[in-house]
Coordinates of C-alpha atoms in Angstrom, one line a residue:
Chain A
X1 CA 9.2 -16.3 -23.3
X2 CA 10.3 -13.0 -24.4
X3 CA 7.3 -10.5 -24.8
X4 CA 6.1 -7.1 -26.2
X5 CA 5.2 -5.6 -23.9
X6 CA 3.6 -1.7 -23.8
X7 CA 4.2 0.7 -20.3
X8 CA 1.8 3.6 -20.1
X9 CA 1.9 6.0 -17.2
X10 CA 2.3 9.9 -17.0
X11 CA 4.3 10.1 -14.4
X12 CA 7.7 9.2 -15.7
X13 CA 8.8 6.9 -13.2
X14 CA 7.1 4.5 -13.9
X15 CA 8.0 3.8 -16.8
X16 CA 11.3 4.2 -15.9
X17 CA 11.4 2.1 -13.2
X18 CA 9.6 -0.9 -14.9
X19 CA 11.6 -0.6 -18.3
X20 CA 15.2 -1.4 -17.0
X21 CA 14.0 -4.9 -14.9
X22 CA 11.9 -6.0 -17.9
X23 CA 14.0 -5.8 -20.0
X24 CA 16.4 -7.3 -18.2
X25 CA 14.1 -10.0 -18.2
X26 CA 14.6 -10.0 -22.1
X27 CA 10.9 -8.5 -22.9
X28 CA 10.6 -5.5 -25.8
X29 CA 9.1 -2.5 -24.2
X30 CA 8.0 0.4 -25.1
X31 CA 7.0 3.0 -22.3
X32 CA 5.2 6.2 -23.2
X33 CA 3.7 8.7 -20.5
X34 CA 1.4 10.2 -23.3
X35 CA -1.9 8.1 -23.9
X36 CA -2.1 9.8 -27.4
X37 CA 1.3 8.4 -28.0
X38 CA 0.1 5.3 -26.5
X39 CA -2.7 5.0 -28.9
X40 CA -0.5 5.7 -32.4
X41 CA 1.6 3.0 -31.2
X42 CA -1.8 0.5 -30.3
X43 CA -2.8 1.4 -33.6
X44 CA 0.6 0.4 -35.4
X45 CA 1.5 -3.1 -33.5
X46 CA -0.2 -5.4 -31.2
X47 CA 1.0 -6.2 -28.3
X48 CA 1.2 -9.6 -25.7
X49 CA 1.0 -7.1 -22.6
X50 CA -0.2 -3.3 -22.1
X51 CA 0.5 -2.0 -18.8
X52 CA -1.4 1.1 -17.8
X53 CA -2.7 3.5 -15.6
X54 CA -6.4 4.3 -14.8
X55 CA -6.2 7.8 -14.6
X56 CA -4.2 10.1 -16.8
X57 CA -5.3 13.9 -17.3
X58 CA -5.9 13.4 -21.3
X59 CA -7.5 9.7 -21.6
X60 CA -8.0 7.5 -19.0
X61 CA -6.5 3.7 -18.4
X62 CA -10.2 2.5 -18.6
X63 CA -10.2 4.1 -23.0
X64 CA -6.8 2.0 -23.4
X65 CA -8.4 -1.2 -22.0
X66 CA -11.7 -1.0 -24.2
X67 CA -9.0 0.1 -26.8
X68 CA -7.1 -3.1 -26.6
X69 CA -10.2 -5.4 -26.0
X70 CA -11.3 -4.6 -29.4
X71 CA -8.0 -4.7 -31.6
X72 CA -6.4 -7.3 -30.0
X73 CA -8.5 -9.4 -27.8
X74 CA -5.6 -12.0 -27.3
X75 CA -3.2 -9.0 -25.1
X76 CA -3.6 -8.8 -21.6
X77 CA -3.9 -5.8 -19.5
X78 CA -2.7 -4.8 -16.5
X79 CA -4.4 -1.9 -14.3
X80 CA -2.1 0.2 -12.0
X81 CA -3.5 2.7 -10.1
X82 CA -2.9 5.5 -7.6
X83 CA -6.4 6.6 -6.7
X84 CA -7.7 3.2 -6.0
X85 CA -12.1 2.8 -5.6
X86 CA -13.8 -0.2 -5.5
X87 CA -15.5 1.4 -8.7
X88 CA -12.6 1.6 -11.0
X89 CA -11.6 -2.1 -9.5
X90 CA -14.9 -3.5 -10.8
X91 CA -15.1 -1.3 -13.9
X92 CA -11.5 -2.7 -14.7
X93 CA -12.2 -6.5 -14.4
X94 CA -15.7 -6.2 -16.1
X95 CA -14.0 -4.7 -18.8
X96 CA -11.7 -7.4 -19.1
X97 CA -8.8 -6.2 -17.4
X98 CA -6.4 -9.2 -16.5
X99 CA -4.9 -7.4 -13.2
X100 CA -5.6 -4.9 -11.1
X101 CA -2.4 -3.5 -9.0
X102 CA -2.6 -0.4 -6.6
X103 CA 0.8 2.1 -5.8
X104 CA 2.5 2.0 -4.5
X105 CA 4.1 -1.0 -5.7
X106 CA 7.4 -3.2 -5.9
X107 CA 9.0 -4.0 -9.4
X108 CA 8.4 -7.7 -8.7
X109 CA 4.6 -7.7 -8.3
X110 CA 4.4 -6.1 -11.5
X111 CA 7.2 -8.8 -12.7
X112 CA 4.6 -11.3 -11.1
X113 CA 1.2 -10.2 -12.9
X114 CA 3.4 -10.3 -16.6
X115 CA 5.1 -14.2 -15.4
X116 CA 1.1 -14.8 -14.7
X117 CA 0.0 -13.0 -17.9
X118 CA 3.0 -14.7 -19.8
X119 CA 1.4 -18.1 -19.0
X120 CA -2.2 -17.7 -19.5
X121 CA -0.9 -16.7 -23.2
X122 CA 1.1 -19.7 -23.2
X123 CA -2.1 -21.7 -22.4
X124 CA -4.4 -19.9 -25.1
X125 CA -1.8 -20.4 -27.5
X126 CA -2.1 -23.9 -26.8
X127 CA 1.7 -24.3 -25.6
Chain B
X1 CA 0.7 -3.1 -2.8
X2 CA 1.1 -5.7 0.0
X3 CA 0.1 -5.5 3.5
X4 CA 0.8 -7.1 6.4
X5 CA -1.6 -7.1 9.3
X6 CA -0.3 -7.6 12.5
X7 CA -3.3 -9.2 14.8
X8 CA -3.8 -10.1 18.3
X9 CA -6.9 -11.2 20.4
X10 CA -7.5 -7.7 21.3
X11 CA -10.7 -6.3 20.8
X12 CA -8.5 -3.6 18.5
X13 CA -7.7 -5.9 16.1
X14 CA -11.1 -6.5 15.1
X15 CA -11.5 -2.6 14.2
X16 CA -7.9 -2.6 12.7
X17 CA -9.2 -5.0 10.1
X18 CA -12.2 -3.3 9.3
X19 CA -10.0 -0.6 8.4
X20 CA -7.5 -2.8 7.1
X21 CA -10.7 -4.2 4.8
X22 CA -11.5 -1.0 3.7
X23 CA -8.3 -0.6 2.0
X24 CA -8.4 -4.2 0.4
X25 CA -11.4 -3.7 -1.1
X26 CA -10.1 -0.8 -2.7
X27 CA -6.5 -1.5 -3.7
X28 CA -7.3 -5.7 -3.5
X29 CA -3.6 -5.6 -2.7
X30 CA -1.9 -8.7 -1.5
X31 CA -2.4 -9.1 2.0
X32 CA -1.3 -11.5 4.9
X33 CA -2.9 -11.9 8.3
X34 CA -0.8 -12.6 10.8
X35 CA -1.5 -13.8 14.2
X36 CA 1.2 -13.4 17.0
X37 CA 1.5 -15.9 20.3
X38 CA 4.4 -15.5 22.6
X39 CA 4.6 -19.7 23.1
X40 CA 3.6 -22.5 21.8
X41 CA 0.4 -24.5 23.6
X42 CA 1.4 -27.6 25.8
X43 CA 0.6 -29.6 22.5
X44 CA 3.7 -28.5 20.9
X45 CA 1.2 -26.6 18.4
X46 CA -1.0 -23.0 18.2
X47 CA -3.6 -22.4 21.0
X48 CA -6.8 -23.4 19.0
X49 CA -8.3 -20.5 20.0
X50 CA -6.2 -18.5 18.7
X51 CA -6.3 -20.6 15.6
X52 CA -10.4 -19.9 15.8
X53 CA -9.5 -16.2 15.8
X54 CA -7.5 -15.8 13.0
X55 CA -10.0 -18.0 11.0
X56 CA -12.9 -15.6 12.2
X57 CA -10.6 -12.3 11.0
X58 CA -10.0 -14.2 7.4
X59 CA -13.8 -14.6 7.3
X60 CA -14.2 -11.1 8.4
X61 CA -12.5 -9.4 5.3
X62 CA -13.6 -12.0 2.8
X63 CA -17.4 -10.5 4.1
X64 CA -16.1 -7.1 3.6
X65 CA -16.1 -8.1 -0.5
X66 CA -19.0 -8.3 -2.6
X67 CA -19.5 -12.1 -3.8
X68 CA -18.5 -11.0 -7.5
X69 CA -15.6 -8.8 -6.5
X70 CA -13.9 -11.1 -3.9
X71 CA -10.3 -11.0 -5.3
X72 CA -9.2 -13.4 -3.2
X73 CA -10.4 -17.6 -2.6
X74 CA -13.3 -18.0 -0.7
X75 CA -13.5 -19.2 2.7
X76 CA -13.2 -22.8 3.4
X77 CA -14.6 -24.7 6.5
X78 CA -12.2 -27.7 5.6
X79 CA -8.8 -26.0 6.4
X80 CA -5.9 -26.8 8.4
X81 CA -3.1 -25.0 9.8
X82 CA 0.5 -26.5 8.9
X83 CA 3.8 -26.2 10.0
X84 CA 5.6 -23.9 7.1
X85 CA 9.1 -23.6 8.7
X86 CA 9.6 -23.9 12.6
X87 CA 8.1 -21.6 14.5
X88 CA 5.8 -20.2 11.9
X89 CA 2.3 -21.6 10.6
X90 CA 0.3 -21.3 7.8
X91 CA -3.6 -21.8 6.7
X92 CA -3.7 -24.1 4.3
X93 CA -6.5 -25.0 2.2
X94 CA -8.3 -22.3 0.1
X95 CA -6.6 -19.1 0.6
X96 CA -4.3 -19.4 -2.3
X97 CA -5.8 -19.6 -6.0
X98 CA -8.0 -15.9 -6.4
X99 CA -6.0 -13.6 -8.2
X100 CA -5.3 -11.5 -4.7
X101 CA -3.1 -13.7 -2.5
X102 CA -4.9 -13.7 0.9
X103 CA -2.4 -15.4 3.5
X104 CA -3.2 -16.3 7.3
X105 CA -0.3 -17.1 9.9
X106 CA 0.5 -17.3 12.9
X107 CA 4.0 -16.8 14.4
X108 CA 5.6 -18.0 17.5
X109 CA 7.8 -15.6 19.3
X110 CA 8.5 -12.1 19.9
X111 CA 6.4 -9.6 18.5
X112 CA 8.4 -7.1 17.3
X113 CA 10.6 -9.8 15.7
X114 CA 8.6 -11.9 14.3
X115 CA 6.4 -8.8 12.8
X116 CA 9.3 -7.6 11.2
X117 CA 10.3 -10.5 10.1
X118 CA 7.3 -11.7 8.2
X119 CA 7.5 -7.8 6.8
X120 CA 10.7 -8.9 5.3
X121 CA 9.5 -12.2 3.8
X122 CA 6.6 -11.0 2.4
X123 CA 8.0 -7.7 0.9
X124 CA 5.1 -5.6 2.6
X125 CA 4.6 -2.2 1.4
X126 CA 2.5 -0.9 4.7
X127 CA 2.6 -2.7 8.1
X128 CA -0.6 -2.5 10.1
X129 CA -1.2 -3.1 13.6
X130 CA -3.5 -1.7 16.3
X131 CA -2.2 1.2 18.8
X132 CA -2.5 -1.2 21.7
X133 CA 0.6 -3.6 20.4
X134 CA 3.0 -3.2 23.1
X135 CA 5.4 -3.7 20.0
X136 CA 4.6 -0.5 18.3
X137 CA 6.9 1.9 18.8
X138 CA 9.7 -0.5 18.0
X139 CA 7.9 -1.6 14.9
X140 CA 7.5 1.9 14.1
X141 CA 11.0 2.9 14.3
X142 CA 12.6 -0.1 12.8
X143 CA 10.0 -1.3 9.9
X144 CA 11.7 -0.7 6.5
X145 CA 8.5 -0.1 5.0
X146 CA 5.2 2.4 5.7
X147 CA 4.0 2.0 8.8
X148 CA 0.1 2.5 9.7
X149 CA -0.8 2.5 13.2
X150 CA -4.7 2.6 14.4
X151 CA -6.1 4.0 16.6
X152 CA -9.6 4.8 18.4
X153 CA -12.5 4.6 15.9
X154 CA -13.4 7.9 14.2
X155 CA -13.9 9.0 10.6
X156 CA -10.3 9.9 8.6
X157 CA -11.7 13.1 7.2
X158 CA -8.4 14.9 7.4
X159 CA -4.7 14.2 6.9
X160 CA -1.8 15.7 8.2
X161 CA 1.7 15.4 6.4
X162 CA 4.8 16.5 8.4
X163 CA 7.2 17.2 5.7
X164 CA 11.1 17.9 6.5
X165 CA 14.1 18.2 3.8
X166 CA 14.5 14.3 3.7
X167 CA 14.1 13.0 0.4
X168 CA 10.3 12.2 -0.2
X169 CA 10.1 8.7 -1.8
X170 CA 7.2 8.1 -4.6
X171 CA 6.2 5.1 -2.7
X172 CA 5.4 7.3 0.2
X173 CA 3.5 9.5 -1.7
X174 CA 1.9 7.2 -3.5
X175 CA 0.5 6.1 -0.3
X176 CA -0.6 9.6 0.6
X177 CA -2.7 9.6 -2.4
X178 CA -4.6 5.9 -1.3
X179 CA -5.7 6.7 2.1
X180 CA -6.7 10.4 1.0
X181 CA -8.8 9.0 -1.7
X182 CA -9.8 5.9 0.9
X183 CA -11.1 7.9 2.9
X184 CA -12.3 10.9 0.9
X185 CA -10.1 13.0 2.9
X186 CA -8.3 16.4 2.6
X187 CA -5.0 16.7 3.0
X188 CA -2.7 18.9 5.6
X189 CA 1.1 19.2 4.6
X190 CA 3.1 20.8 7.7
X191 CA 6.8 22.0 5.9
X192 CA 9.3 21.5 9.2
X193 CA 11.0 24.6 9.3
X194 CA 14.0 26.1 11.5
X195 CA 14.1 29.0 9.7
X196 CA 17.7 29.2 8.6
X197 CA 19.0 26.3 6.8
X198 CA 15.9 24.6 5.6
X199 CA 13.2 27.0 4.7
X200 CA 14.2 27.6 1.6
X201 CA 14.9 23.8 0.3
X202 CA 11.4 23.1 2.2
X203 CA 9.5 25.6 0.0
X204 CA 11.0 24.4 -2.8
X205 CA 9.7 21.0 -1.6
X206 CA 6.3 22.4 -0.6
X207 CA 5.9 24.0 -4.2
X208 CA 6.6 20.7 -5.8
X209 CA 4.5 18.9 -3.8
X210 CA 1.4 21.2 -4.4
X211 CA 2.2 20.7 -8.1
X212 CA 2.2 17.0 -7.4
X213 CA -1.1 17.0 -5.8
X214 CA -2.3 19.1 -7.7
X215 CA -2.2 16.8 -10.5
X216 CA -3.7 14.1 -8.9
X217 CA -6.6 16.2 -8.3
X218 CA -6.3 16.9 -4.4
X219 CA -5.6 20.4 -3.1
X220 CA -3.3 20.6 -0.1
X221 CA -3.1 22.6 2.6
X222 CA -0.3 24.2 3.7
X223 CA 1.5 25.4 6.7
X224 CA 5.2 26.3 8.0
X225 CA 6.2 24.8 11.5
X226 CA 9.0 25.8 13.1
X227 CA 11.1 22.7 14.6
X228 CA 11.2 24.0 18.4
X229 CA 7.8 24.3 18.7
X230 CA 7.9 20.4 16.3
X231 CA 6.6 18.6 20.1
X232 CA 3.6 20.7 21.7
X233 CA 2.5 21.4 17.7
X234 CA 2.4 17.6 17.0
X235 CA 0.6 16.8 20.5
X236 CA -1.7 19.7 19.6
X237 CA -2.8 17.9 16.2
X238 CA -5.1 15.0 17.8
X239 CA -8.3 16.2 16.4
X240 CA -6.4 15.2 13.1
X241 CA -8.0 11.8 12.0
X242 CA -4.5 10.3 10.5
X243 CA -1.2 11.8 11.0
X244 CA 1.5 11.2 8.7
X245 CA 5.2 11.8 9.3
X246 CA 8.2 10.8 6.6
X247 CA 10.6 8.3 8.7
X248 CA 13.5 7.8 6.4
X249 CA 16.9 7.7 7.2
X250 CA 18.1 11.8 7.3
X251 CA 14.8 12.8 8.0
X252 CA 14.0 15.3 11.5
X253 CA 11.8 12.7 12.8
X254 CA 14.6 10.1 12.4
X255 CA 17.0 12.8 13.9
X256 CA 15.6 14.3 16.5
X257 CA 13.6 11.9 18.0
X258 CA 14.9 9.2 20.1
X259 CA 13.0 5.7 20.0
X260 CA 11.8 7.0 23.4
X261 CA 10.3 10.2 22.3
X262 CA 8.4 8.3 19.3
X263 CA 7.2 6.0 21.6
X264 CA 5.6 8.5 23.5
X265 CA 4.2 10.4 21.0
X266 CA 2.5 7.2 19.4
X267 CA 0.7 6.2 23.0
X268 CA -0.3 9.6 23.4
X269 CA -1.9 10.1 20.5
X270 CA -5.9 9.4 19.7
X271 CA -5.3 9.7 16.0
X272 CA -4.0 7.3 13.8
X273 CA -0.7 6.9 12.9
X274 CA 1.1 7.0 9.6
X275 CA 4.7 6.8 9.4
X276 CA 5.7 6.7 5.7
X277 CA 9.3 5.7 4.3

């Protein structure tokens, strides 16, 4: 199941890091490490998966999340933080989040929440 | 982030978990408990005690969770404990199935082997294991991933970073910024110096590092060290909650300190134990 998929993180390794293995997996993905950017680009297409951090200097993870909840209630979201609280764990799945994942982190359990992702759309597509 | 607890049926493990729990129910990172014993029983099976432990340590960080944030399955009385492969075991019943894995097994065989081992099989991120493990120092030295040793109980208000000219991975920094925001905890970073050769890329490093922290929000200490007085300074630090020194392959630890010399460093130390790669 190829997916579109969105990457937000400032630091730009992330990005980089999760852009060449997914799309090696055949996904579309767009990585940006501005959540303005982010946001234009939320705004213009909707997406199966938004990956994103919690906390970001301009807007944090936890705006993208309610962001995406509301324009595309269908796209899953995966959390991935670096300052890890019970709070922002709770705040996230309350708020709909479909992961949580803490850094540091290996390619493959991000590779793991979209395969789990990736199927739960399956079943709510009915397929 | 997975983890991989190392546990015995010393008192210490008990305390390493609460610790251990701590983290989980902040990161709710992936975690296995495993349970070493040197032999099998006469049975041709686990000691059931032992078995009873392990079960008691999986209850003990599901209690750790509020009921509506457990990540991982709840408990189950109705469990058994199966034969995976030969030589390793596995609870089975309810520990798969929340979105966290939670895994409890027990290995037969050599610590130090079969630790590393299950690190290897399970991809761990951090290794964690109490500072009574007669297996620590190896661990320590020959773990591919972090490496967080425990010690006595005390609270982990302050952190202490050696930093040398070996490349600095993300993954280890990214594990500096968990346990200082675990813990609430400030953050020491001693640049290695010798005064010649390295000062200069060590600042460099320092700079980038303060900028890096910075960022996150945390605002580092900082201090030059020079490497002959590396020894005394670092048995000097035990008021220092956790410790953490950068273990990768080029790094001063990695070249100037013989398996020996860590392994006397980590027994004589009160604080907890970090070693990042």
């Amino acid at each position: 199941m190829s997916l579109e998929i969105l990457i937000l993180d400032d630091e730009t390794i992330v990005g980089e890091r999760l852009q060449a293995s997914l799309e090696k997996d055949g996904h579309s993905l767009e990585a940006f490490t501005s959540p303005r950017e982010a946001i234009k680009s939320l705004n213009e297409k909707v997406f199966d998966i938004v990956v994103t951090d919690i906390r970001m200097d301009d807007i944090d993870g936890i705006k993208i999340l309610e962001l995406v909840r509301e324009k595309s209630p269908r796209t899953k979201v995966i959390m991935i933080t670096g300052y890890a609280t019970l709070e922002v764990a709770r705040e996230s799945l309350t708020k709909g989040a479909f992961d949580f994942i803490a850094k540091p982190f290996k390619i493959k359990e991000i590779r793991g929440a979209i395969e789990k992702a990736a199927h739960a759309l399956q079943m709510e597509d009915g397929g | 982030m997975r983890i991989l607890v190392a546990l015995d049926q010393d008192m210490r493990s008990a305390h390493t978990l609460s610790q251990v729990t701590q983290l989980l129910v902040n990161t709710w990172a992936n975690v296995t408990l495993l349970g070493i014993v040197p032999r099998k029983s006469d049975d041709g099976g686990v000691p059931m005690d032992f078995v009873d432990t392990m079960n008691q340590y999986h209850k003990a960080v599901l209690q750790g969770f509020a009921a509506e944030d457990l990540p991982y399955a709840p408990a189950d009385d109705d469990y058994e404990i199966a034969e995976i492969r030969p030589g390793i075991y596995e609870k089975i019943g309810n520990t798969h199935g929340g979105i966290k894995e939670l895994t409890v097994r027990i290995r037969v065989g050599n610590p130090t082997q079969t630790i590393l081992e299950e690190a290897q099989d399970c991809g761990s991120d951090l290794i964690v294991l109490h500072g009574d493990m007669d297996s620590q120092q190896k661990i320590a030295t020959k773990a591919d991933c972090s490496v967080l040793i425990v010690k006595k109980e005390r609270d982990t208000g302050r952190i202490l970073c050696f930093l040398d000219d070996d490349l600095l991975s993300q993954r280890s920094l990214e594990m500096i910024t968990q346990m200082a925001v675990l813990f609430n905890a400030e953050i020491e970073i001693a640049g290695l110096t010798d005064k010649q050769s390295v000062e200069e890329k060590i600042e460099k490093k320092l700079d980038w590092l303060i900028h890096y922290f910075n960022g996150k929000g945390i605002q580092p200490w900082i201090q030059l060290v020079a490497l002959s007085y590396l020894e005394p300074f670092i048995l000097e630090q035990d008021h220092w909650s956790l410790v953490t020194m950068w273990m990768g392959e080029t790094s001063i630890f990695k070249r100037l300190f013989s398996v020996n010399k860590v392994a006397k460093l980590l027994e004589s130390r009160k604080s907890s134990v970090l070693l990042l790669r």
